[in-house]
Amino acid sequence: MSFKNTTVGHPAPPPHLRVSGIHKRFGGVHALRGVDFEVARGEVMALVGDNGAGKSTLMKVLAGAHAANEGQFFIDEAPVNVTTPNDANGLGIQIVYQDLALCENLDVAANLSLGAEPVKSGWRFLPHLLRPLDDLEMEVKAKNAIDRLQVKTLQSVRAKVGGLSGGQRQAIAIARAVGADCSVVMLDEPTAALGVAQTRQVLDVVKRLRDTGHAVIYISHNMRDIFEVADRICVLRHGGNVATWRTENTTPDEIVVAMTRGLDAGANNVV
Amino acid sequence: MSSDLKLTFIDRLRILRETRFGAFVPVLLALAAIWTYFGIAVPIWDYWGDSDAESIRFIFLSSRNIYNLFMQSAVIATLAVGITVVLLLGDIDLSAAATAGVCAALLGVLVLAGVPAWIACLIVMGVGIVMGAAQGVLVAYVGIPSFVVTLAGLLGFQGLMQKILPTGNLNVGDPFIRGFARVLLPETAGWALATACVLIFAVLNLRKQGQRRQKGLELESSVAVWGQVTFFGVLMFATVATLNSYRSVPLLVVLLMAITTLVGWVTTSTPYGRSIFAVGGNQESARRVGMNVKRIRVSAFAIVGLMAAIGGIFGASRFGSVSYTAFAGGSLLLESIGAAVIGGTSLFGGRGSVWNAILGALVIGSLGNGLDLSGASAADKLMFSGAILLLAVAIDAVSRSGSTSS
């Protein structure tokens, strides 16, 4: 690595999820070259970089969708192994992909418990797949999840997802990830396709996640959103770290320069 | 999200389709329109046009004709219920009628060979499941589009049926098999059954409402709850009264309702059914939450195979014979797919219900029956059926294109 490892500094809170020295190769392409990354509980860590910088690859490595060729994972400083999506789920790492993957033909409650539907007790003589669904329990769970995130514009958990706005859908995708008992939430470009009001709604949800003690990894190209919600900003370039800034100590211009040109000699306000 | 904006007709249609019972409205309207036309408008027209007629004769709405209508629609409805399940996945089954034909032919041959009828029925149902599941494996694991697999199935099974029945026709006189269509419930049993169904429906609805109140969930308006119960009750008692005033409730109709209730319950109220809807709505989403999409596909095709076999048994029972034209070679396939689609089940997957398929089958049956009564030619029948089908799919397409943009 040609840059000084600036990820871990004293003002930073103790990390909840930390990875170090991550290498990922796809055939001859060296996509990640020893990346260090960390995120603490109750913090929004923005992950930025130009196209091809390795953001998505890093995210997929964290989610277990790609196995890293080299590198260590730590949860609360205890070493762990993440090589499959199930490993990541087991450690409470959830990812909200850009395409959300919601079923538009089902209502909000059904989407939130998709794949883990509660069934009524009793009926033990039937296989699990054919036991009656407990829709009321499903609605209670959905209401709690929605209330926790304070999605105010959503009137009913029985509304079909197909009829909701983009912001509401994003909020529901986030609620589904959070509902799975997770501590780390990764959001991939959550506001990319949204208008002003809906972006506001999603950013509010992100802040709620931070306030409820989740570690949030926020991937975006939108500097205004990043400077509004992020506590720290980690910049990647050409598959390696450039640096990590505290949001209050930097400016959008500086981040853009770091993304496109790496660290200049003059950029000395590193945490 | 203010809803004060002026709603277009299509918006209203879309909102209507999204509600729980709203999906029934278009097909009920179609049914009402057809019944009004053939039942009231045509007789009055004939009466005015014919100076010799002494009184208006409401043949279509006579209890005898309604009874026949139910019996005629039963086989179509059985197949349509099965086809609805694969349509929910976004697949299609073109081989259902041919499967039914093979099963019916096999049934006839087995019974002729002296196999006890109830064992023959079970064997045939097993064969139907295997035929369906085999096509499902080709769709899910080999990755051939269901349209192609079942088109091949349609051709192959038509041939197979001709192999089983070289003469093309076989009489089925076994009393057990004829019994499905011939046995009539005693009048009092019909009334008792209807009362029991309505009571169970009412109790389940009210209990659910009570549980909602207890858990602090949003309540259905009591108008809606009692409206549903009343509507269901009127429908049940009117049906039983009509059938009783001709003969009485036939066993075939009771069996069909029981099977539909079971399939309806499985598709809407179990994790398995939810996974069918999830795969139909967004396959990628279903895969990510850990559902086994391939196995779900195969099982859905197995269900169509089973329903086709049952349809074959019902058909053999009703006609008293198995013939090539009544199943594989005739219009049964298109009528049953048409019934499912007219009922409001989307060809794109994820939306629909088996109850709508029953209503769709009644629409198709009424249309054929009414045109027959008014002396229309086979050509008229085909053209009318085509127009109705087109209208139903247009409603589906319009209400769908609206719901994806937000």
XYZ file of C-alpha atoms in Angstrom:
677
model
C 0.000 0.000 0.000
C 1.341 3.320 -0.985
C -0.700 5.315 1.481
C -0.342 5.654 5.192
C -2.931 3.581 7.035
C -5.136 6.288 8.403
C -8.211 4.237 9.162
C -7.773 3.820 12.878
C -7.234 7.005 14.759
C -7.701 7.994 18.358
C -10.846 10.104 17.984
C -12.592 7.157 16.350
C -15.048 5.160 18.488
C -14.165 1.499 19.072
C -15.093 -0.366 15.903
C -17.855 -2.947 15.867
C -16.932 -4.459 12.515
C -13.338 -4.137 11.364
C -11.560 -5.667 8.408
C -7.921 -5.298 7.571
C -5.679 -6.141 4.678
C -8.506 -7.332 2.409
C -7.304 -8.543 -0.979
C -9.679 -9.680 -3.694
C -8.634 -10.844 -7.131
C -10.896 -11.711 -10.044
C -8.598 -13.644 -12.325
C -5.971 -11.127 -13.311
C -7.818 -8.135 -11.896
C -6.685 -7.101 -8.456
C -9.877 -5.415 -7.279
C -9.023 -4.864 -3.637
C -5.411 -4.313 -2.649
C -5.190 -4.581 1.089
C -8.157 -2.472 2.164
C -8.743 -1.579 5.799
C -12.209 -0.606 6.864
C -14.132 -0.242 10.070
C -17.458 0.913 11.375
C -18.655 1.457 14.936
C -22.066 1.061 16.481
C -24.074 4.255 16.432
C -22.116 5.594 13.508
C -22.767 6.168 9.816
C -19.632 5.407 7.821
C -19.798 6.605 4.246
C -17.908 4.588 1.680
C -17.071 6.624 -1.417
C -14.904 6.280 -4.460
C -15.019 6.688 -8.196
C -16.421 3.949 -10.417
C -14.157 0.925 -10.204
C -12.606 2.020 -6.937
C -13.724 -1.194 -5.257
C -16.735 -0.015 -3.218
C -19.095 -2.697 -4.452
C -16.452 -5.393 -4.200
C -15.674 -4.427 -0.626
C -19.377 -4.388 0.204
C -19.875 -7.841 -1.284
C -16.861 -9.151 0.628
C -18.351 -7.772 3.842
C -21.700 -9.383 3.017
C -20.035 -12.697 2.264
C -21.188 -12.653 -1.361
C -17.502 -12.745 -2.408
C -14.895 -14.498 -0.308
C -11.762 -12.413 0.226
C -8.457 -13.892 -0.951
C -6.647 -12.441 2.036
C -7.583 -10.386 5.054
C -9.032 -10.564 8.541
C -12.490 -9.850 9.911
C -13.132 -8.731 13.467
C -16.430 -8.261 15.272
C -15.854 -6.283 18.472
C -12.160 -7.101 17.963
C -12.772 -10.850 18.022
C -11.578 -12.526 14.804
C -14.359 -14.090 12.722
C -14.697 -15.794 9.368
C -16.944 -14.467 6.609
C -16.892 -16.467 3.398
C -20.596 -17.024 2.651
C -23.735 -14.883 2.929
C -24.872 -17.131 5.754
C -21.741 -16.306 7.768
C -22.510 -12.623 7.366
C -26.155 -13.086 8.334
C -25.128 -15.040 11.390
C -22.900 -12.175 12.490
C -25.715 -9.668 12.013
C -24.377 -8.110 8.810
C -27.219 -7.188 6.445
C -27.116 -5.577 3.055
C -29.775 -3.611 1.212
C -29.036 -3.940 -2.478
C -29.789 -1.152 -4.868
C -32.608 -3.084 -6.533
C -34.280 -3.646 -3.104
C -35.755 -7.013 -4.117
C -39.231 -6.393 -2.748
C -42.290 -8.287 -3.923
C -44.585 -5.611 -5.300
C -47.583 -7.917 -5.327
C -47.407 -8.512 -1.572
C -48.216 -6.101 1.234
C -45.692 -4.456 3.521
C -46.168 -6.943 6.345
C -45.664 -9.931 4.020
C -42.520 -8.399 2.554
C -41.038 -7.715 5.970
C -41.352 -11.332 7.083
C -40.704 -12.919 3.681
C -38.874 -16.209 4.061
C -39.361 -16.254 7.829
C -43.123 -16.146 8.117
C -44.502 -16.757 11.587
C -46.902 -19.720 11.758
C -49.575 -20.442 14.304
C -48.641 -22.727 17.159
C -50.163 -26.164 17.182
C -50.629 -27.856 13.787
C -47.483 -29.829 14.494
C -48.723 -32.717 12.358
C -48.233 -30.606 9.228
C -44.858 -29.855 7.659
C -43.744 -26.316 8.402
C -44.435 -25.150 4.860
C -48.117 -26.054 5.162
C -48.903 -24.709 8.626
C -51.261 -21.748 8.759
C -49.602 -18.359 8.635
C -50.036 -16.094 11.618
C -50.852 -12.921 9.696
C -51.694 -10.976 12.819
C -48.278 -11.677 14.344
C -46.810 -10.682 10.970
C -48.616 -7.365 11.094
C -47.556 -6.708 14.689
C -43.924 -7.355 13.791
C -44.185 -5.156 10.706
C -45.787 -2.340 12.677
C -43.033 -2.474 15.277
C -40.322 -2.429 12.629
C -41.933 0.491 10.826
C -42.491 2.392 14.075
C -38.873 1.905 15.119
C -37.724 3.545 11.903
C -40.490 6.166 12.131
C -41.594 5.891 8.542
C -44.275 8.502 8.986
C -45.845 8.563 5.559
C -46.671 4.872 5.530
C -50.328 4.627 6.421
C -50.847 0.897 6.660
C -48.685 -2.201 6.795
C -51.368 -3.849 4.687
C -50.681 -1.605 1.707
C -49.245 -3.353 -1.340
C -45.604 -2.445 -1.951
C -46.399 -1.864 -5.630
C -48.378 1.220 -4.666
C -45.681 2.838 -2.520
C -43.240 5.611 -3.372
C -39.557 4.962 -3.969
C -38.620 6.379 -0.587
C -41.134 4.224 1.219
C -39.870 1.153 -0.602
C -36.302 1.952 0.379
C -37.439 2.361 3.974
C -39.176 -1.009 3.860
C -36.123 -2.712 2.384
C -34.087 -1.205 5.228
C -36.685 -2.271 7.779
C -36.511 -5.813 6.433
C -32.734 -5.874 6.843
C -32.949 -4.424 10.344
C -35.749 -6.753 11.327
C -33.413 -9.691 10.839
C -31.744 -8.880 14.157
C -28.677 -7.219 12.713
C -25.995 -4.871 13.971
C -24.374 -3.807 10.693
C -26.495 -2.430 7.830
C -24.972 -1.740 4.432
C -26.920 0.542 2.123
C -25.985 0.619 -1.546
C -26.875 3.947 -3.182
C -30.160 4.202 -1.259
C -31.081 7.616 -2.662
C -29.854 7.189 -6.223
C -33.288 7.141 -7.849
C -35.215 9.340 -5.442
C -36.611 12.845 -5.480
C -35.947 15.484 -2.841
C -38.739 14.642 -0.412
C -38.145 10.919 -0.668
C -34.403 11.339 -0.178
C -35.188 13.242 3.009
C -37.331 10.360 4.189
C -34.573 7.814 3.586
C -31.942 9.984 5.261
C -34.220 10.228 8.296
C -34.418 6.450 8.384
C -30.616 6.230 8.195
C -30.341 8.608 11.137
C -32.810 6.495 13.083
C -30.633 3.465 12.429
C -27.642 5.294 13.851
C -29.607 6.444 16.876
C -30.703 2.876 17.617
C -27.093 1.719 17.842
C -26.634 0.141 14.450
C -23.404 0.350 12.531
C -24.371 1.817 9.167
C -22.252 1.636 6.014
C -23.547 4.125 3.482
C -22.414 3.903 -0.119
C -23.284 6.874 -2.280
C -22.100 9.278 -4.947
C -24.174 12.127 -3.600
C -21.941 14.456 -1.570
C -24.836 16.415 -0.134
C -26.434 13.283 1.318
C -23.118 12.026 2.623
C -22.320 15.264 4.388
C -25.759 15.259 5.916
C -25.796 11.775 7.442
C -22.241 10.458 7.629
C -20.039 10.678 10.733
C -16.957 9.530 8.902
C -16.092 9.191 5.231
C -13.825 6.493 3.908
C -12.425 7.095 0.430
C -11.293 4.252 -1.796
C -9.289 4.612 -4.995
C -7.933 1.916 -7.320
C -8.793 -0.810 -4.823
C -6.943 0.747 -1.894
C -7.633 3.175 0.950
C -6.993 6.831 0.367
C -7.949 8.017 3.831
C -10.789 8.348 6.308
C -12.064 11.739 7.417
C -14.409 12.890 10.102
C -17.189 14.697 8.286
C -16.885 17.911 10.296
C -13.189 18.196 9.413
C -13.510 18.039 5.671
C -15.328 19.501 2.687
C -17.005 17.987 -0.350
C -14.289 19.425 -2.562
C -11.607 17.704 -0.591
C -13.412 14.381 -0.813
C -13.900 14.741 -4.561
C -10.208 15.482 -5.000
C -9.310 12.456 -2.879
C -11.633 10.266 -4.940
C -10.206 11.359 -8.266
C -6.548 12.105 -7.543
C -5.796 10.454 -4.238
C -4.061 12.330 -1.451
C -2.265 15.501 -2.519
C 0.730 16.699 -0.626
C -1.385 19.523 0.687
C -4.142 17.372 2.110
C -2.994 17.180 5.663
C -6.209 17.326 7.643
C -6.406 13.584 8.089
C -7.863 12.401 11.374
C -49.301 11.284 -0.384
C -52.537 13.206 -0.621
C -55.208 11.261 -2.403
C -57.295 14.285 -3.251
C -55.956 14.299 -6.774
C -58.491 13.560 -9.398
C -58.542 9.856 -10.088
C -58.820 8.546 -13.589
C -60.932 5.512 -14.319
C -57.832 3.360 -14.598
C -56.592 4.530 -11.197
C -59.901 3.584 -9.668
C -59.734 0.207 -11.351
C -56.242 -0.313 -9.999
C -57.166 0.654 -6.456
C -60.170 -1.612 -6.669
C -58.024 -4.540 -7.744
C -55.626 -4.002 -4.877
C -58.267 -4.466 -2.188
C -58.937 -7.877 -0.747
C -62.300 -8.535 -2.344
C -61.985 -5.999 -5.125
C -60.331 -8.568 -7.348
C -63.690 -10.320 -7.566
C -65.507 -7.267 -8.851
C -64.572 -7.310 -12.577
C -65.385 -10.993 -13.008
C -68.603 -10.660 -11.008
C -69.605 -7.756 -13.225
C -68.862 -9.828 -16.314
C -70.945 -12.672 -14.912
C -73.792 -10.311 -14.055
C -73.673 -8.793 -17.527
C -73.790 -12.188 -19.251
C -76.596 -13.452 -17.016
C -78.600 -10.269 -17.523
C -78.161 -10.461 -21.265
C -79.028 -14.133 -21.735
C -81.364 -14.405 -18.784
C -83.460 -11.267 -19.139
C -82.701 -9.281 -22.272
C -82.859 -12.140 -24.796
C -86.177 -13.621 -23.525
C -87.841 -10.187 -23.495
C -86.539 -9.502 -26.991
C -87.900 -12.832 -28.190
C -91.257 -12.157 -26.542
C -91.643 -8.798 -28.260
C -90.467 -10.095 -31.574
C -92.835 -13.060 -31.564
C -96.566 -12.236 -31.524
C -97.568 -15.869 -30.893
C -95.682 -16.199 -27.589
C -97.999 -16.400 -24.609
C -95.536 -15.495 -21.879
C -91.890 -14.672 -21.415
C -89.862 -17.822 -20.931
C -86.759 -17.324 -18.838
C -84.945 -20.452 -19.927
C -81.405 -19.351 -19.073
C -82.233 -18.399 -15.491
C -84.384 -21.481 -14.862
C -83.111 -23.657 -12.036
C -82.692 -26.551 -14.458
C -80.345 -24.558 -16.664
C -78.372 -23.209 -13.712
C -77.915 -26.780 -12.536
C -76.604 -27.778 -15.960
C -74.403 -24.712 -16.037
C -72.719 -25.746 -12.795
C -72.155 -29.261 -14.063
C -70.830 -28.048 -17.419
C -68.411 -25.648 -15.769
C -67.117 -28.127 -13.191
C -64.413 -29.748 -15.346
C -63.231 -26.392 -16.695
C -63.165 -25.043 -13.143
C -61.106 -27.967 -11.833
C -58.441 -27.438 -14.477
C -58.586 -23.655 -14.076
C -57.873 -23.955 -10.345
C -54.739 -25.938 -11.115
C -53.646 -23.634 -13.914
C -54.090 -20.653 -11.584
C -51.359 -22.046 -9.336
C -48.745 -22.044 -12.134
C -49.982 -18.706 -13.432
C -49.271 -17.285 -9.962
C -45.643 -18.282 -10.499
C -45.618 -16.483 -13.834
C -45.502 -19.772 -15.740
C -48.148 -21.353 -17.927
C -49.346 -24.901 -18.447
C -50.621 -25.705 -21.930
C -50.685 -29.433 -21.283
C -53.322 -29.503 -18.525
C -56.173 -30.654 -20.762
C -54.009 -33.276 -22.455
C -52.882 -34.504 -19.031
C -56.534 -34.723 -18.016
C -57.215 -36.692 -21.192
C -54.410 -39.165 -20.577
C -55.569 -39.624 -16.977
C -59.201 -40.120 -17.998
C -58.220 -42.604 -20.701
C -56.022 -44.497 -18.273
C -58.882 -44.528 -15.771
C -61.226 -45.996 -18.349
C -58.736 -48.678 -19.373
C -57.923 -49.596 -15.759
C -61.586 -49.888 -14.793
C -62.256 -51.980 -17.891
C -59.385 -54.260 -16.885
C -61.126 -54.870 -13.578
C -59.123 -52.633 -11.225
C -61.382 -51.391 -8.414
C -62.535 -47.897 -9.282
C -61.211 -46.133 -6.192
C -57.747 -47.664 -6.669
C -57.864 -46.642 -10.334
C -58.674 -43.070 -9.249
C -55.699 -42.998 -6.886
C -53.377 -44.444 -9.552
C -54.561 -41.870 -12.058
C -54.029 -39.017 -9.597
C -50.502 -40.298 -8.986
C -49.869 -40.428 -12.722
C -51.135 -36.843 -13.050
C -48.742 -35.668 -10.337
C -45.808 -37.404 -12.030
C -46.710 -35.940 -15.437
C -46.932 -32.448 -13.958
C -43.805 -32.761 -11.836
C -41.774 -34.082 -14.781
C -42.614 -30.959 -16.760
C -41.836 -28.881 -13.671
C -38.363 -30.436 -13.449
C -37.708 -29.519 -17.081
C -38.815 -25.947 -16.407
C -37.029 -25.436 -13.099
C -33.845 -27.461 -13.335
C -33.168 -27.605 -17.070
C -34.349 -24.036 -17.548
C -36.632 -24.457 -20.562
C -39.448 -21.863 -20.654
C -42.678 -23.357 -19.353
C -44.476 -22.368 -22.543
C -42.218 -24.632 -24.605
C -42.134 -27.528 -22.148
C -45.897 -27.667 -21.795
C -46.444 -27.149 -25.530
C -44.323 -30.239 -26.069
C -46.315 -31.878 -23.291
C -49.569 -30.923 -25.017
C -48.496 -32.602 -28.263
C -46.921 -35.609 -26.597
C -49.830 -36.271 -24.246
C -52.343 -35.922 -27.068
C -50.448 -38.667 -28.850
C -50.236 -40.711 -25.666
C -53.984 -40.467 -25.202
C -54.554 -41.763 -28.721
C -52.183 -44.644 -27.988
C -54.167 -45.549 -24.870
C -57.487 -45.189 -26.679
C -56.935 -46.404 -30.243
C -60.656 -46.147 -30.984
C -60.832 -42.638 -29.576
C -63.757 -43.484 -27.350
C -64.422 -45.626 -24.307
C -67.565 -45.860 -22.204
C -67.178 -45.663 -18.459
C -70.092 -47.262 -16.677
C -68.529 -47.959 -13.295
C -71.020 -46.852 -10.621
C -68.280 -45.450 -8.353
C -66.932 -43.187 -11.068
C -70.346 -42.229 -12.434
C -71.292 -41.453 -8.840
C -69.271 -38.219 -8.674
C -71.617 -36.586 -11.149
C -74.761 -38.574 -10.389
C -74.979 -38.611 -6.608
C -77.109 -35.810 -5.258
C -77.063 -34.626 -1.697
C -80.436 -34.848 0.076
C -82.094 -31.439 0.203
C -81.708 -31.110 3.960
C -78.024 -32.053 3.751
C -77.526 -29.253 1.227
C -79.131 -26.744 3.562
C -77.157 -28.043 6.536
C -73.899 -27.822 4.597
C -74.612 -24.261 3.487
C -75.531 -23.222 7.036
C -72.376 -24.794 8.425
C -70.186 -23.055 5.817
C -71.745 -19.664 6.483
C -71.462 -20.092 10.249
C -67.796 -21.121 10.027
C -67.076 -18.216 7.688
C -68.786 -15.776 10.054
C -67.084 -17.135 13.181
C -63.628 -17.045 11.578
C -64.138 -13.486 10.399
C -65.457 -12.229 13.714
C -62.755 -14.013 15.687
C -60.086 -12.448 13.522
C -61.653 -9.044 14.074
C -61.571 -9.673 17.849
C -57.909 -10.673 17.731
C -57.107 -7.558 15.738
C -58.739 -5.411 18.389
C -56.815 -7.231 21.098
C -53.455 -6.717 19.414
C -54.179 -3.089 18.593
C -54.047 -3.580 14.832
C -56.077 -1.580 12.369
C -59.604 -2.953 12.157
C -61.677 -3.770 9.153
C -64.750 -1.597 9.190
C -67.646 -3.546 10.644
C -69.609 -2.761 7.479
C -66.973 -4.657 5.503
C -66.955 -7.629 7.891
C -70.726 -7.989 8.000
C -70.952 -7.196 4.307
C -68.630 -10.094 3.521
C -70.549 -12.469 5.767
C -73.892 -11.377 4.328
C -72.656 -11.608 0.760
C -71.211 -15.062 1.322
C -74.393 -16.197 3.083
C -76.710 -14.918 0.355
C -74.539 -16.558 -2.298
C -74.495 -19.914 -0.520
C -78.207 -20.046 0.273
C -79.218 -18.775 -3.172
C -77.110 -21.470 -4.801
C -78.509 -24.242 -2.632
C -82.083 -22.984 -3.085
C -81.680 -22.885 -6.873
C -80.122 -26.339 -7.081
C -82.679 -27.806 -4.689
C -85.568 -26.423 -6.694
C -84.437 -28.500 -9.700
C -82.878 -31.612 -8.178
C -80.532 -30.944 -5.292
C -76.887 -30.154 -4.686
C -74.729 -32.558 -6.744
C -71.743 -34.218 -5.098
C -69.529 -32.953 -7.933
C -70.140 -29.320 -6.964
C -69.483 -30.041 -3.286
C -66.218 -31.820 -4.130
C -65.138 -28.999 -6.405
C -65.809 -26.431 -3.683
C -63.940 -28.526 -1.109
C -60.891 -28.917 -3.355
C -60.924 -25.221 -4.224
C -61.166 -24.289 -0.556
C -58.164 -26.482 0.186
C -56.053 -25.124 -2.699
C -57.178 -21.597 -1.870
C -56.174 -22.031 1.745
C -52.782 -23.461 0.814
C -52.028 -20.653 -1.626
C -53.074 -17.762 0.612
C -52.528 -18.910 4.175
C -49.411 -21.050 4.367
C -45.699 -20.284 4.018
C -45.718 -22.467 0.904
C -48.457 -20.400 -0.704
C -46.696 -17.197 0.276
C -43.570 -18.456 -1.447
C -45.577 -19.075 -4.641
C -46.733 -15.458 -4.594
C -43.210 -14.271 -3.768
C -41.665 -16.160 -6.686
C -44.373 -14.821 -8.978
C -43.842 -11.271 -7.737
C -40.065 -11.140 -7.618
C -38.065 -14.284 -8.105
C -34.781 -12.673 -7.115
C -36.294 -11.488 -3.857
C -37.601 -14.967 -3.090
C -34.190 -16.465 -3.783
C -32.408 -13.968 -1.536
C -34.614 -14.695 1.454
C -33.705 -18.358 1.104
C -36.674 -19.857 -0.713
C -35.978 -22.854 -2.911
C -37.402 -21.427 -6.114
C -36.796 -24.561 -8.191
C -38.528 -26.892 -5.787
C -41.492 -24.501 -5.531
C -41.805 -24.543 -9.328
C -41.767 -28.320 -9.534
C -44.366 -28.609 -6.774
C -46.656 -26.113 -8.504
C -46.526 -28.140 -11.707
C -47.253 -31.254 -9.656
C -50.379 -29.510 -8.322
C -51.570 -28.777 -11.882
C -50.959 -32.410 -12.769
C -53.046 -33.503 -9.792
C -55.845 -31.079 -10.626
C -55.768 -32.215 -14.260
C -56.115 -35.821 -13.140
C -59.054 -34.883 -10.916
C -60.535 -32.964 -13.835
C -60.135 -36.084 -15.952
C -61.955 -38.194 -13.364
C -64.760 -35.618 -13.087
C -65.044 -35.444 -16.859
C -65.216 -39.227 -17.257
C -67.845 -39.246 -14.532
C -69.971 -36.534 -16.095
C -69.871 -37.708 -19.714
C -69.993 -41.397 -18.837
C -67.300 -41.896 -21.409
C -63.779 -40.866 -22.299
C -63.302 -39.434 -25.744
C -60.398 -37.728 -27.430
C -62.397 -34.649 -28.414
C -63.808 -34.076 -24.924
C -60.342 -33.639 -23.435
C -57.087 -33.393 -25.308
C -58.403 -32.572 -28.754
C -61.184 -30.170 -27.843
C -61.478 -26.671 -26.488
C -61.038 -27.679 -22.829
C -57.487 -26.337 -22.568
C -58.227 -22.894 -23.915
C -61.432 -22.671 -21.918
C -59.671 -23.481 -18.663
C -56.765 -21.088 -19.258
C -59.359 -18.536 -20.310
C -61.310 -19.173 -17.103
C -58.241 -18.563 -14.957
C -57.357 -15.370 -16.807
C -60.924 -14.029 -16.998
C -61.084 -14.570 -13.258
C -58.376 -11.932 -12.945
C -55.272 -14.049 -12.455
C -52.355 -12.259 -14.030
C -50.384 -13.958 -16.783
C -47.330 -12.128 -15.448
C -47.460 -13.919 -12.122
C -47.996 -12.952 -8.516
C -51.620 -11.861 -8.689
C -54.790 -13.924 -8.671
C -56.780 -16.452 -6.712
C -58.304 -19.855 -7.257
C -61.775 -18.536 -6.366
C -61.528 -16.162 -9.272
C -60.817 -19.164 -11.486
C -64.131 -20.707 -10.383
C -65.958 -17.506 -11.293
C -64.038 -17.346 -14.568
C -65.141 -20.892 -15.361
C -68.739 -19.838 -14.698
C -68.294 -16.918 -17.108
C -66.995 -19.229 -19.839
C -69.668 -21.809 -19.080
C -72.480 -19.227 -19.075
C -71.314 -17.789 -22.344
C -71.303 -21.162 -24.054
C -74.579 -22.190 -22.487
C -76.318 -18.912 -23.302
C -75.151 -18.888 -26.905
C -76.296 -22.485 -27.290
C -79.734 -21.602 -25.940
C -80.126 -18.634 -28.263
C -79.213 -20.827 -31.191
C -75.872 -19.257 -32.004
C -73.473 -21.150 -34.228
C -70.160 -22.586 -33.111
C -68.486 -19.741 -34.987
C -70.331 -17.138 -32.890
C -69.362 -18.961 -29.711
C -65.684 -18.924 -30.579
C -65.704 -15.255 -31.486
C -67.566 -14.269 -28.305
C -65.181 -16.291 -26.143
C -62.242 -14.626 -27.841
C -63.632 -11.173 -27.229
C -64.299 -11.864 -23.536
C -60.811 -13.298 -23.056
C -59.247 -10.290 -24.747
C -61.224 -7.959 -22.517
C -60.086 -9.800 -19.387
C -56.414 -9.683 -20.349
C -56.749 -6.012 -21.266
C -58.077 -5.273 -17.775
C -55.105 -7.153 -16.325
C -52.576 -5.307 -18.482
C -54.059 -1.886 -17.774
C -54.265 -2.372 -14.026
C -50.745 -3.741 -13.988
C -48.995 -1.048 -15.983
C -50.464 1.493 -13.589
C -49.228 -0.225 -10.477
C -45.561 -0.444 -11.378
C -45.020 3.272 -11.788
C -45.269 5.221 -8.577
